[in-house]
Coordinates of C-alpha atoms in Angstrom, one line a residue:
M29 CA 327.7 -99.6 55.7
Q30 CA 325.6 -102.8 54.9
L31 CA 326.5 -106.5 54.6
K32 CA 328.0 -107.5 51.3
Q33 CA 326.3 -109.7 48.7
G34 CA 327.1 -113.3 49.4
T35 CA 327.7 -112.8 53.2
L36 CA 326.8 -116.0 55.1
L37 CA 325.0 -116.0 58.4
Q38 CA 324.3 -118.8 60.9
N39 CA 327.1 -121.0 59.5
G40 CA 325.7 -120.8 56.0
K41 CA 322.0 -121.2 56.8
Y42 CA 321.3 -117.8 55.3
R43 CA 323.1 -116.0 52.4
I44 CA 322.7 -112.3 51.7
E45 CA 321.4 -111.7 48.2
R46 CA 321.0 -108.0 48.1
F47 CA 320.6 -104.9 50.3
I48 CA 317.0 -103.6 50.4
S49 CA 316.9 -100.5 52.6
N50 CA 318.2 -99.0 55.8
G51 CA 316.8 -96.7 58.4
G52 CA 318.2 -95.0 61.5
F53 CA 318.2 -98.2 63.4
G54 CA 318.6 -101.1 61.1
C55 CA 319.2 -102.6 57.6
T56 CA 317.0 -104.9 55.7
Y57 CA 318.2 -107.5 53.2
E58 CA 316.9 -110.0 50.8
A59 CA 318.5 -113.4 51.7
L60 CA 318.2 -117.0 50.8
H61 CA 317.6 -119.9 53.2
T62 CA 320.2 -122.2 51.6
M63 CA 318.8 -125.5 52.9
F64 CA 315.2 -124.8 51.7
D65 CA 316.1 -122.6 48.7
E66 CA 313.6 -120.1 50.1
K67 CA 313.7 -116.3 49.8
V68 CA 313.6 -114.5 53.2
A69 CA 314.0 -111.0 54.5
I70 CA 316.5 -110.3 57.2
K71 CA 316.4 -107.3 59.5
E72 CA 319.8 -106.4 61.1
F73 CA 320.1 -104.2 64.2
F74 CA 322.5 -101.4 63.2
V75 CA 322.2 -97.9 64.7
K76 CA 323.9 -95.9 61.9
D77 CA 324.8 -92.9 64.1
Y78 CA 326.6 -95.1 66.6
C79 CA 327.7 -98.3 64.9
N80 CA 330.6 -99.2 62.7
R81 CA 331.3 -102.4 60.6
D82 CA 334.5 -104.1 59.8
E83 CA 334.6 -104.5 56.0
N84 CA 336.5 -107.8 56.2
T85 CA 334.7 -109.6 59.1
S86 CA 331.3 -107.8 59.0
H87 CA 331.6 -107.4 62.8
V88 CA 329.7 -104.5 64.3
T89 CA 331.2 -102.2 67.0
V90 CA 330.1 -99.1 68.7
G91 CA 332.2 -96.1 67.6
T92 CA 332.1 -94.3 71.0
Q93 CA 332.4 -96.3 74.2
G94 CA 330.1 -93.8 75.9
K95 CA 327.3 -94.9 73.7
K96 CA 327.8 -98.6 74.2
P97 CA 325.4 -99.0 77.1
L98 CA 322.7 -97.3 75.1
V99 CA 323.3 -99.4 72.0
D100 CA 323.4 -102.6 74.1
K101 CA 320.2 -101.7 75.8
L102 CA 318.5 -101.0 72.4
K103 CA 319.8 -104.3 71.0
R104 CA 318.3 -106.3 73.9
K105 CA 315.0 -104.6 73.3
F106 CA 315.3 -105.3 69.5
I107 CA 315.6 -109.0 70.4
E108 CA 312.7 -108.8 72.9
E109 CA 310.5 -107.1 70.3
A110 CA 311.4 -109.8 67.7
K111 CA 310.4 -112.5 70.1
V112 CA 307.0 -110.9 70.6
L113 CA 306.5 -110.5 66.9
Y114 CA 307.4 -114.1 66.4
K115 CA 304.2 -115.0 68.4
M116 CA 302.0 -112.7 66.3
K117 CA 299.9 -114.6 63.9
H118 CA 297.8 -112.5 61.5
Q119 CA 297.6 -112.7 57.7
G120 CA 298.1 -108.9 57.4
I121 CA 301.4 -108.9 59.4
V122 CA 304.7 -110.1 58.1
R123 CA 305.7 -113.3 59.9
V124 CA 308.9 -113.5 61.9
K125 CA 310.6 -116.9 61.5
D126 CA 313.9 -116.8 63.2
I127 CA 316.0 -114.7 65.6
F128 CA 319.7 -114.8 66.3
E129 CA 322.8 -112.9 67.4
E130 CA 325.9 -112.7 65.2
N131 CA 328.7 -110.3 64.2
G132 CA 328.2 -108.4 67.5
T133 CA 324.6 -107.5 66.6
A134 CA 321.2 -109.1 66.3
Y135 CA 319.0 -110.3 63.4
Y136 CA 315.5 -111.5 62.8
V137 CA 314.3 -113.3 59.7
M138 CA 310.9 -112.7 58.1
D139 CA 308.9 -113.9 55.2
Y140 CA 310.0 -112.3 52.0
I141 CA 307.0 -110.6 50.4
E142 CA 306.9 -110.6 46.6
G143 CA 305.5 -107.3 45.6
K144 CA 306.1 -103.6 46.0
S145 CA 305.6 -101.2 48.9
L146 CA 302.7 -98.7 48.7
R147 CA 305.4 -95.9 48.6
D148 CA 306.8 -97.4 45.4
I149 CA 303.4 -98.0 43.9
V150 CA 302.3 -94.4 44.5
T151 CA 305.6 -93.0 43.3
I152 CA 305.3 -95.0 40.0
K153 CA 301.5 -94.8 39.4
G154 CA 300.6 -91.6 41.1
P155 CA 297.4 -91.3 43.2
L156 CA 295.4 -94.4 43.6
S157 CA 291.6 -94.7 43.1
E158 CA 289.4 -94.2 46.2
S159 CA 288.1 -97.8 46.0
L160 CA 291.6 -99.3 45.9
S161 CA 292.9 -97.0 48.6
L162 CA 290.0 -98.0 50.9
K163 CA 290.6 -101.6 50.2
Y164 CA 294.3 -101.3 51.3
I165 CA 293.5 -99.2 54.3
R166 CA 290.9 -101.7 55.5
E167 CA 293.4 -104.5 55.3
V168 CA 296.0 -102.5 57.1
S169 CA 293.4 -101.5 59.7
E170 CA 292.5 -105.1 60.4
A171 CA 296.1 -106.0 61.0
L172 CA 296.6 -102.9 63.2
A173 CA 293.5 -103.8 65.2
Y174 CA 295.2 -107.1 66.0
V175 CA 298.4 -105.3 67.0
H176 CA 296.4 -103.0 69.3
S177 CA 294.6 -106.1 70.9
Q178 CA 298.1 -107.1 72.1
N179 CA 298.5 -103.7 73.9
R180 CA 301.0 -102.7 71.3
L181 CA 301.4 -99.7 69.0
H182 CA 303.1 -99.9 65.7
L183 CA 304.3 -96.3 65.6
D184 CA 305.6 -96.3 62.1
I185 CA 302.6 -96.7 59.8
K186 CA 303.5 -95.2 56.4
P187 CA 303.4 -96.3 52.8
G188 CA 307.0 -97.5 52.9
N189 CA 306.0 -100.0 55.7
I190 CA 303.0 -101.5 53.8
M191 CA 303.8 -104.1 51.2
I192 CA 301.3 -105.1 48.5
D193 CA 301.9 -108.8 47.7
E194 CA 301.4 -110.7 44.5
N195 CA 297.8 -111.3 45.5
D196 CA 297.1 -107.6 45.8
K197 CA 296.9 -107.8 49.6
A198 CA 298.3 -105.2 52.0
I199 CA 300.9 -106.6 54.5
L200 CA 302.1 -104.5 57.5
I201 CA 305.9 -104.7 58.0
D202 CA 308.7 -103.2 60.0
F203 CA 307.8 -103.2 63.7
G204 CA 311.2 -101.8 64.6
T205 CA 309.7 -98.8 66.5
S206 CA 306.7 -100.5 68.0
K207 CA 305.9 -100.3 71.7
Q208 CA 304.5 -102.8 74.1
Y209 CA 302.4 -101.6 77.0
D210 CA 301.8 -103.3 80.3
E211 CA 298.1 -104.1 80.6
E212 CA 297.8 -103.0 84.2
S213 CA 300.1 -100.1 84.6
G214 CA 300.1 -98.7 81.0
E215 CA 303.9 -98.4 81.2
N216 CA 305.8 -99.2 78.0
T217 CA 308.9 -100.9 76.7
S218 CA 310.1 -99.8 73.3
T219 CA 313.0 -100.1 71.0
L220 CA 313.1 -96.7 69.3
I221 CA 310.6 -94.1 68.5
G222 CA 309.9 -93.6 64.8
K223 CA 309.4 -90.0 63.7
T224 CA 308.7 -90.2 60.0
P225 CA 307.8 -86.6 58.9
G226 CA 304.3 -86.4 57.6
Y227 CA 303.1 -89.6 59.2
A228 CA 304.1 -89.2 62.9
P229 CA 301.6 -87.2 65.0
L230 CA 302.6 -84.3 67.3
E231 CA 302.8 -86.4 70.5
Q232 CA 305.2 -88.8 68.8
M233 CA 307.4 -86.0 67.7
G234 CA 307.6 -84.9 71.3
N235 CA 308.1 -88.5 72.7
E236 CA 304.9 -88.1 74.7
L237 CA 304.0 -91.8 74.5
V238 CA 303.7 -92.8 78.1
Q239 CA 300.3 -94.6 77.8
F240 CA 298.7 -96.9 75.3
Y241 CA 296.8 -94.6 72.9
P242 CA 295.7 -96.2 69.6
A243 CA 294.9 -92.7 68.2
T244 CA 298.7 -92.3 67.7
D245 CA 298.6 -95.0 65.0
I246 CA 295.3 -93.7 63.6
Y247 CA 296.9 -90.4 62.8
S248 CA 299.4 -92.3 60.7
L249 CA 296.6 -94.3 59.0
G250 CA 294.9 -91.1 58.0
A251 CA 298.1 -89.7 56.7
T252 CA 298.8 -92.9 54.7
L253 CA 295.3 -92.7 53.2
Y254 CA 295.9 -89.1 52.3
N255 CA 299.1 -90.1 50.5
M256 CA 297.4 -92.9 48.5
L257 CA 294.6 -90.6 47.3
T258 CA 296.8 -87.5 46.5
G259 CA 300.3 -88.8 45.8
I260 CA 301.5 -86.1 48.2
T261 CA 303.5 -86.7 51.4
P262 CA 301.5 -84.9 54.1
L263 CA 303.1 -81.9 55.9
S264 CA 304.7 -82.8 59.2
A265 CA 302.7 -82.4 62.3
T266 CA 305.0 -79.7 63.4
L267 CA 304.3 -77.6 60.4
L268 CA 300.5 -78.2 60.7
A269 CA 300.8 -77.1 64.3
S270 CA 302.4 -73.8 63.2
G271 CA 299.4 -73.0 61.0
E272 CA 300.2 -74.5 57.7
E273 CA 297.5 -76.6 56.0
L274 CA 297.4 -79.8 54.0
D275 CA 296.9 -79.5 50.2
E276 CA 293.2 -79.9 49.5
M277 CA 292.1 -83.3 48.3
P278 CA 290.3 -83.6 44.9
N279 CA 286.5 -83.2 44.9
T280 CA 286.3 -86.6 43.2
I281 CA 287.1 -88.1 46.6
S282 CA 284.0 -88.7 48.6
L283 CA 283.3 -86.2 51.4
K284 CA 283.1 -89.1 53.9
T285 CA 286.7 -90.2 53.1
R286 CA 288.0 -86.6 53.1
Q287 CA 286.4 -85.9 56.5
T288 CA 287.8 -89.2 58.0
I289 CA 291.3 -88.2 57.0
E290 CA 290.8 -84.7 58.4
I291 CA 289.5 -86.1 61.7
S292 CA 292.1 -88.8 62.0
M293 CA 294.9 -86.2 61.5
Q294 CA 293.8 -83.8 64.2
L295 CA 296.7 -82.5 66.2
N296 CA 294.9 -83.2 69.5
R297 CA 294.9 -87.0 69.8
K298 CA 291.7 -86.9 71.9
K299 CA 289.8 -85.5 68.9
R300 CA 290.8 -88.4 66.6
P301 CA 289.0 -91.7 66.4
Q302 CA 290.0 -93.6 69.5
S303 CA 290.0 -97.1 68.0
I304 CA 290.4 -98.9 64.7
D305 CA 286.7 -99.7 64.9
E306 CA 285.8 -96.0 65.2
F307 CA 288.1 -95.2 62.2
L308 CA 286.5 -97.8 60.0
K309 CA 283.0 -96.7 61.0
L310 CA 283.8 -93.1 59.9
L311 CA 284.8 -94.6 56.5
D312 CA 281.6 -96.8 56.6
I313 CA 283.7 -99.7 55.4
E314 CA 282.1 -102.1 57.8
G315 CA 278.6 -100.9 56.9
A316 CA 279.3 -101.6 53.3
K317 CA 279.8 -105.3 54.1
T318 CA 276.4 -105.7 55.7
Q319 CA 274.3 -103.5 53.4
N320 CA 271.2 -105.4 52.1
S321 CA 269.4 -104.9 48.9
I322 CA 266.6 -102.3 49.2
N323 CA 264.1 -104.6 47.5
T324 CA 264.5 -107.3 50.1
N325 CA 263.7 -107.5 53.8
T326 CA 265.8 -105.2 55.9
Q327 CA 266.7 -106.3 59.4
I328 CA 266.2 -103.7 62.0
Q329 CA 267.4 -104.0 65.6
T330 CA 266.0 -101.9 68.3
E331 CA 268.3 -100.4 70.9
N332 CA 267.1 -102.8 73.6
E333 CA 268.4 -105.6 71.3
E334 CA 265.0 -106.8 70.3
T335 CA 265.2 -107.9 66.6
V336 CA 262.4 -107.6 64.1
V337 CA 262.2 -107.8 60.4
I338 CA 260.3 -105.1 58.5
E339 CA 259.2 -105.5 55.0
S340 CA 260.9 -102.8 52.9
V341 CA 258.9 -100.5 50.7
I342 CA 259.4 -101.5 47.0
R343 CA 261.1 -98.3 45.9
D344 CA 260.3 -98.3 42.2
N345 CA 259.3 -94.6 42.4
K346 CA 262.0 -92.2 41.4
I347 CA 262.4 -88.5 40.5
N348 CA 265.6 -87.7 38.4
G349 CA 267.2 -91.0 39.6
H350 CA 266.4 -90.6 43.3
E351 CA 263.9 -92.8 45.2
Y352 CA 261.0 -91.4 47.2
V353 CA 258.3 -92.7 49.5
D354 CA 254.8 -91.5 49.7
L355 CA 254.1 -91.5 53.5
G356 CA 250.4 -90.7 53.1
L357 CA 250.8 -87.2 54.5
P358 CA 247.9 -84.7 54.2
S359 CA 250.1 -82.5 52.0
G360 CA 250.8 -85.3 49.6
L361 CA 254.5 -84.6 49.9
K362 CA 257.0 -87.2 48.8
W363 CA 260.0 -87.8 51.0
A364 CA 263.4 -89.0 49.6
T365 CA 264.8 -92.3 51.0
C366 CA 268.3 -90.9 51.3
N367 CA 270.1 -87.7 52.4
V368 CA 271.9 -85.5 49.9
G369 CA 275.3 -87.1 49.2
A370 CA 274.2 -90.6 50.4
D371 CA 273.9 -93.8 48.4
K372 CA 271.7 -95.6 50.8
P373 CA 269.3 -94.8 53.7
E374 CA 271.8 -95.5 56.4
D375 CA 274.5 -93.2 54.9
Y376 CA 274.9 -89.9 56.6
G377 CA 275.5 -88.1 53.3
N378 CA 277.1 -84.6 53.1
Y379 CA 276.8 -81.8 55.5
Y380 CA 275.8 -78.3 54.5
A381 CA 275.6 -74.8 56.0
W382 CA 272.2 -73.3 55.5
G383 CA 271.8 -71.6 52.1
E384 CA 275.1 -73.1 50.7
T385 CA 274.9 -75.8 48.1
R386 CA 278.4 -77.3 48.4
A387 CA 279.8 -79.3 51.3
K388 CA 283.1 -78.1 52.8
F389 CA 285.8 -79.0 55.3
T390 CA 285.1 -76.4 58.0
Y391 CA 281.9 -74.7 59.2
T392 CA 282.4 -71.4 60.9
I393 CA 280.7 -68.0 61.3
S394 CA 283.4 -66.5 59.2
N395 CA 282.9 -68.7 56.1
I396 CA 279.2 -68.6 55.6
R397 CA 277.7 -65.9 53.4
T398 CA 274.2 -65.8 55.1
H399 CA 275.4 -65.0 58.6
G400 CA 274.0 -61.8 59.9
L401 CA 271.5 -61.3 57.0
N402 CA 268.0 -60.6 58.1
I403 CA 264.8 -61.5 56.2
S404 CA 264.8 -58.3 54.2
Q405 CA 268.5 -58.7 53.2
L406 CA 268.0 -62.3 52.3
Q407 CA 265.2 -61.3 50.0
S408 CA 267.1 -58.4 48.4
Q409 CA 270.1 -60.6 47.7
G410 CA 267.8 -63.2 46.1
I411 CA 268.6 -65.9 48.7
I412 CA 264.9 -66.4 49.7
D413 CA 261.7 -65.9 47.9
G414 CA 258.4 -64.1 48.8
D415 CA 257.3 -67.1 50.9
Y416 CA 260.4 -66.8 53.0
N417 CA 262.0 -70.0 51.7
L418 CA 265.3 -70.5 49.9
N419 CA 265.2 -69.8 46.2
P420 CA 266.1 -72.7 43.9
Q421 CA 269.7 -71.5 43.2
H422 CA 270.3 -71.6 47.0
D423 CA 268.3 -74.7 47.8
I424 CA 270.7 -77.6 48.6
A425 CA 268.4 -80.3 47.3
R426 CA 267.4 -78.6 44.1
V427 CA 271.0 -77.7 43.1
N428 CA 272.4 -81.2 43.9
W429 CA 269.5 -83.4 42.8
G430 CA 267.7 -81.2 40.2
S431 CA 264.2 -81.7 38.8
T432 CA 261.5 -81.0 41.4
W433 CA 263.5 -81.9 44.4
R434 CA 263.8 -79.3 47.1
M435 CA 264.4 -78.8 50.8
P436 CA 261.4 -79.1 53.1
T437 CA 260.0 -76.0 54.7
K438 CA 259.6 -75.4 58.4
D439 CA 255.9 -76.3 58.1
E440 CA 256.6 -79.5 56.2
L441 CA 259.1 -80.6 58.9
E442 CA 256.3 -80.0 61.4
E443 CA 254.0 -82.2 59.4
L444 CA 256.5 -85.0 59.4
K445 CA 257.0 -84.6 63.1
K446 CA 253.3 -84.5 64.0
K447 CA 251.6 -86.8 61.5
C448 CA 254.2 -89.7 61.6
T449 CA 255.1 -92.2 64.3
W450 CA 258.8 -92.1 65.3
K451 CA 260.7 -95.1 66.6
R452 CA 264.4 -95.1 67.6
I453 CA 266.1 -98.1 65.9
V454 CA 269.4 -99.4 64.6
Q455 CA 269.3 -100.3 61.0
N456 CA 272.2 -102.2 59.4
G457 CA 274.4 -101.0 62.3
V458 CA 273.4 -97.3 62.0
S459 CA 271.4 -95.6 64.7
G460 CA 268.5 -93.4 63.7
Y461 CA 264.7 -93.1 63.5
K462 CA 262.1 -95.2 61.6
V463 CA 259.5 -92.6 60.6
T464 CA 256.2 -94.2 59.6
G465 CA 253.5 -92.3 57.8
P466 CA 249.7 -92.6 58.0
N467 CA 249.7 -95.2 55.2
D468 CA 252.3 -97.3 57.1
N469 CA 255.1 -96.5 54.6
C470 CA 258.3 -95.4 56.2
I471 CA 261.7 -93.8 55.8
F472 CA 264.8 -94.0 57.9
L473 CA 266.6 -90.9 59.2
P474 CA 270.1 -91.6 60.5
T475 CA 271.5 -89.8 63.5
A476 CA 274.2 -88.1 61.5
G477 CA 275.1 -85.4 64.1
D478 CA 276.3 -82.0 62.9
R479 CA 279.5 -80.3 62.0
D480 CA 280.9 -77.2 63.8
G481 CA 284.3 -76.0 62.7
S482 CA 286.1 -79.1 61.4
W483 CA 284.5 -81.5 64.0
L484 CA 281.6 -83.9 63.6
Y485 CA 279.6 -83.9 66.8
R486 CA 276.9 -86.2 68.3
S487 CA 276.8 -88.7 65.4
R488 CA 275.1 -91.9 66.3
K489 CA 273.3 -89.9 69.0
D490 CA 271.5 -86.9 67.5
G491 CA 270.2 -85.8 64.1
G492 CA 269.8 -82.4 62.6
Y493 CA 268.1 -81.7 59.2
W494 CA 267.8 -78.3 57.6
S495 CA 264.6 -76.7 56.4
S496 CA 264.6 -74.1 53.7
S497 CA 263.1 -71.5 56.1
P498 CA 265.1 -68.8 57.9
Y499 CA 264.2 -67.8 61.5
G500 CA 262.7 -64.4 61.3
S501 CA 263.6 -63.1 64.7
N502 CA 267.4 -63.6 64.5
S503 CA 269.6 -62.9 61.5
N504 CA 271.9 -65.8 62.3
Y505 CA 269.4 -68.6 62.6
A506 CA 267.4 -71.0 60.4
Y507 CA 264.8 -73.7 61.2
Y508 CA 265.8 -77.4 61.3
L509 CA 264.5 -80.7 62.5
Y510 CA 266.3 -82.0 65.6
F511 CA 266.0 -85.4 67.2
N512 CA 267.8 -87.2 69.9
S513 CA 267.3 -90.4 71.9
G514 CA 263.7 -89.5 72.9
D515 CA 262.3 -86.4 71.3
Q516 CA 261.9 -84.6 68.0
Y517 CA 261.7 -80.8 67.6
V518 CA 261.5 -78.2 64.9
Y519 CA 263.7 -75.6 66.2
W520 CA 266.2 -72.9 65.1
H521 CA 269.9 -72.7 65.3
Y522 CA 273.0 -71.1 63.7
R523 CA 273.1 -71.2 59.9
Y524 CA 276.8 -71.9 59.8
Y525 CA 276.5 -75.4 61.2
G526 CA 276.9 -78.3 58.8
R527 CA 273.7 -80.4 58.8
S528 CA 272.0 -83.1 56.8
V529 CA 269.4 -82.5 54.1
R530 CA 266.6 -84.8 53.3
P531 CA 264.9 -83.7 50.0
V532 CA 261.2 -83.6 49.3
S533 CA 259.0 -83.2 46.2
E534 CA 255.4 -82.6 45.3

């Protein structure tokens, strides 16, 4: 039972205008600050399973005396939390303006946000565009990073707790289930643990929140992004743990965004991004802010922090819309400036199993068609040609980029390795190698890692780029270029791994 319209609080300072919503532990109202004629939002502590309200006096009591100590304890924590939130100052977090006790319960007053919740927007409009969804998730992430910097978890990130104001800015609200962690011991104080199905991770469902672990909120961020892009409420973590799967996201959503959601919603919290910074880097949101034009100087920073500026090659040479660089190699081969699926040299792009021309969510032995096929079988099935390289219909570069683009052969990877100089650098915040040809032209190869199962491994540390050549002595392997912090190799490995592809052309 909620407060009636017209109810006065604090001797007439606030007047209840309408009921907005209620949860298991509180009611939210639109109210008016009568002296300033200002709209505000008021959160009332009211545990619906334990509390009753007198219709005439609005006084709140506990229905069962045995529950009174628990409710009193929770009310004290509600007030303590409000006091902490009062001190939080961030443009992406709703501002707490007043705290008081009345009617046998507690209240805190917040700014009233003119706008709609993300939940209501998605319900009315359906799935949002990827660009708009990423804008909102970035704004929420920045607010959440501030919360985490205070050794606090929000614990109820979901579309219903994100308001979009009249300036189209995302504002994080409702900290009723947040937790404060002691900086030294890691112990926590909390009001109540939110468990919104679809948005709460497995450890939250089991109340396993003993230590400060930002990955708990990051699961909810990933689930919220999934909802914005699909219009679907994610399955609960309990159902996912039982073997059920999320509905697939449309192919119109970039692979990078889909993979970020997948990684962020891993059941094992240790396999999720461990900070907001890691989450944003997976989405490449930060990188997009610092990307320079390709026809201007590109700042490159070496790993020992020495900064140099290298003149970029004027990339006015294109094949079928994709830029290339002539490195001056003996073969005359032209190398693309970006990976397949990338928009700029620093982008990782998509990941592919050898001989498969579409990216996918999981990379396993059981879901690759070329596993176990020897050279003779690959030829008989039309997968490779007489020169023992992938046929055009199975060549990742040819299928995705068209024209004369193709994957490099083993020998062409060897030429790149031996005839060029390699320097480990960081370009626009992305680790990789500057590969300089005999004519001093260069390309950048990011350390994009590789994918095994549903996981991305060794990104920012190692790079792996497929050739079109199978390894003849083992029916499960193909050749690829591998590089790490100090060396480059042309080696062979399992075909089912998801790796990068850098196209070439004559």
